[in-house]
Amino acid sequence: PIGQTRLTMGINEYNFDWRLAAGDSFQTPEVAMVYSTTGLNGMSQAYHDLLRDRVARSRYKREPRPILINNWEATYFDFDANKIQSISDAAAPLGIEMFVLDDGWFGHRNDDNSSLGDWFVNRNKL
C-alpha cells in the first residue's frame, strides 16, 4: 500500500443489482473527487471550494448563514405549540435568526419506534 493510489467510486459491481424493464432507465449517483498535492488540508479546502462553487444553491453560498436554534435537545419528542413558541421567544433577543423544528412533529412520532418519515403533521402537537 505504500506509494500507491487507489480510487473506488461509483456503483459496487460486486453486490449491486438493479433490474430494468425494456425502455426503463437508471441514473447512477454523481461522484465528487478532488486532488491535492498539499495533503488532507488541501483536499479539505478543495472539497469546500467544490461544494460551494458547484453544489450549494443557497443565497448563503458566500455569506454567513443565519444563526439558528433547534428544538431537539430542549424537547426531544415532548412538545406542543406553546413550548415551541416559548423557545422561539426566548431565542429572539439573543440574536437567533432561524428556528428549526426537529423530529417529532409528524405522524405519531412520540418516540423512536413509530412514524419516521410519514411527514403528516401531528395535529395533537401542532
PDB file of N, CA and C in Angstrom, residues 1-2 7 10 21 24 32 37 55-56 58 60-61 64 68 74 76-77 81 84 87 94 101:
ATOM      1  N   PRO A   1       0.793  -1.215   0.000  1.00  0.00           N
ATOM      2  CA  PRO A   1       0.000   0.000   0.000  1.00  0.00           C
ATOM      3  C   PRO A   1       0.836   1.281   0.000  1.00  0.00           C
ATOM      4  N   ILE A   2       2.100   1.206   0.309  1.00  0.00           N
ATOM      5  CA  ILE A   2       2.923   2.410   0.368  1.00  0.00           C
ATOM      6  C   ILE A   2       3.243   2.872  -1.047  1.00  0.00           C
ATOM      7  N   LEU A   7      -8.388   4.315  -6.115  1.00  0.00           N
ATOM      8  CA  LEU A   7      -9.648   5.046  -6.227  1.00  0.00           C
ATOM      9  C   LEU A   7     -10.788   4.047  -6.324  1.00  0.00           C
ATOM     10  N   GLY A  10     -18.342   5.159  -7.653  1.00  0.00           N
ATOM     11  CA  GLY A  10     -19.458   4.642  -8.430  1.00  0.00           C
ATOM     12  C   GLY A  10     -20.130   3.458  -7.764  1.00  0.00           C
ATOM     13  N   ALA A  21     -36.672  -2.949 -16.829  1.00  0.00           N
ATOM     14  CA  ALA A  21     -37.560  -3.453 -17.875  1.00  0.00           C
ATOM     15  C   ALA A  21     -37.216  -2.730 -19.170  1.00  0.00           C
ATOM     16  N   ASP A  24     -36.881   1.189 -19.659  1.00  0.00           N
ATOM     17  CA  ASP A  24     -36.565   1.874 -18.405  1.00  0.00           C
ATOM     18  C   ASP A  24     -35.146   2.428 -18.456  1.00  0.00           C
ATOM     19  N   ALA A  32     -17.992  12.863  -6.619  1.00  0.00           N
ATOM     20  CA  ALA A  32     -17.228  14.094  -6.453  1.00  0.00           C
ATOM     21  C   ALA A  32     -15.821  13.724  -6.005  1.00  0.00           C
ATOM     22  N   THR A  37      -2.008  18.260  -3.801  1.00  0.00           N
ATOM     23  CA  THR A  37      -0.589  17.953  -3.588  1.00  0.00           C
ATOM     24  C   THR A  37      -0.149  18.432  -2.212  1.00  0.00           C
ATOM     25  N   VAL A  55     -22.093  22.865  -5.871  1.00  0.00           N
ATOM     26  CA  VAL A  55     -23.219  22.141  -5.283  1.00  0.00           C
ATOM     27  C   VAL A  55     -24.180  23.081  -4.562  1.00  0.00           C
ATOM     28  N   ALA A  56     -23.660  23.977  -3.743  1.00  0.00           N
ATOM     29  CA  ALA A  56     -24.513  24.857  -2.936  1.00  0.00           C
ATOM     30  C   ALA A  56     -25.342  25.763  -3.838  1.00  0.00           C
ATOM     31  N   SER A  58     -27.804  27.801  -2.261  1.00  0.00           N
ATOM     32  CA  SER A  58     -28.404  28.757  -1.350  1.00  0.00           C
ATOM     33  C   SER A  58     -27.914  30.173  -1.615  1.00  0.00           C
ATOM     34  N   TYR A  60     -26.985  31.841   0.633  1.00  0.00           N
ATOM     35  CA  TYR A  60     -25.938  31.965   1.642  1.00  0.00           C
ATOM     36  C   TYR A  60     -24.639  31.294   1.205  1.00  0.00           C
ATOM     37  N   LYS A  61     -24.535  30.992  -0.043  1.00  0.00           N
ATOM     38  CA  LYS A  61     -23.366  30.311  -0.581  1.00  0.00           C
ATOM     39  C   LYS A  61     -22.064  30.992  -0.191  1.00  0.00           C
ATOM     40  N   PRO A  64     -22.428  34.616   5.485  1.00  0.00           N
ATOM     41  CA  PRO A  64     -22.656  33.906   6.750  1.00  0.00           C
ATOM     42  C   PRO A  64     -24.103  33.408   6.809  1.00  0.00           C
ATOM     43  N   LEU A  68     -29.084  29.818  14.098  1.00  0.00           N
ATOM     44  CA  LEU A  68     -30.336  29.101  14.315  1.00  0.00           C
ATOM     45  C   LEU A  68     -30.356  28.384  15.643  1.00  0.00           C
ATOM     46  N   ALA A  74     -33.832  20.453  23.597  1.00  0.00           N
ATOM     47  CA  ALA A  74     -34.713  21.086  24.584  1.00  0.00           C
ATOM     48  C   ALA A  74     -35.996  20.291  24.799  1.00  0.00           C
ATOM     49  N   TYR A  76     -36.890  17.022  22.738  1.00  0.00           N
ATOM     50  CA  TYR A  76     -36.984  15.683  22.147  1.00  0.00           C
ATOM     51  C   TYR A  76     -38.364  15.541  21.506  1.00  0.00           C
ATOM     52  N   PHE A  77     -39.144  14.543  21.866  1.00  0.00           N
ATOM     53  CA  PHE A  77     -40.462  14.350  21.245  1.00  0.00           C
ATOM     54  C   PHE A  77     -41.574  15.067  22.016  1.00  0.00           C
ATOM     55  N   ALA A  81     -47.301  23.435  20.607  1.00  0.00           N
ATOM     56  CA  ALA A  81     -47.111  24.759  20.011  1.00  0.00           C
ATOM     57  C   ALA A  81     -46.653  25.784  21.055  1.00  0.00           C
ATOM     58  N   ILE A  84     -42.897  25.276  21.852  1.00  0.00           N
ATOM     59  CA  ILE A  84     -42.088  25.733  20.712  1.00  0.00           C
ATOM     60  C   ILE A  84     -42.055  27.259  20.668  1.00  0.00           C
ATOM     61  N   ILE A  87     -39.672  28.711  23.305  1.00  0.00           N
ATOM     62  CA  ILE A  87     -38.263  28.593  22.913  1.00  0.00           C
ATOM     63  C   ILE A  87     -37.913  29.676  21.897  1.00  0.00           C
ATOM     64  N   LEU A  94     -31.647  36.958  21.843  1.00  0.00           N
ATOM     65  CA  LEU A  94     -30.248  36.538  21.842  1.00  0.00           C
ATOM     66  C   LEU A  94     -29.615  36.633  20.456  1.00  0.00           C
ATOM     67  N   LEU A 101     -37.544  23.262  13.588  1.00  0.00           N
ATOM     68  CA  LEU A 101     -38.392  22.304  14.285  1.00  0.00           C
ATOM     69  C   LEU A 101     -37.922  20.915  13.895  1.00  0.00           C
TER      70      LEU A 101
END
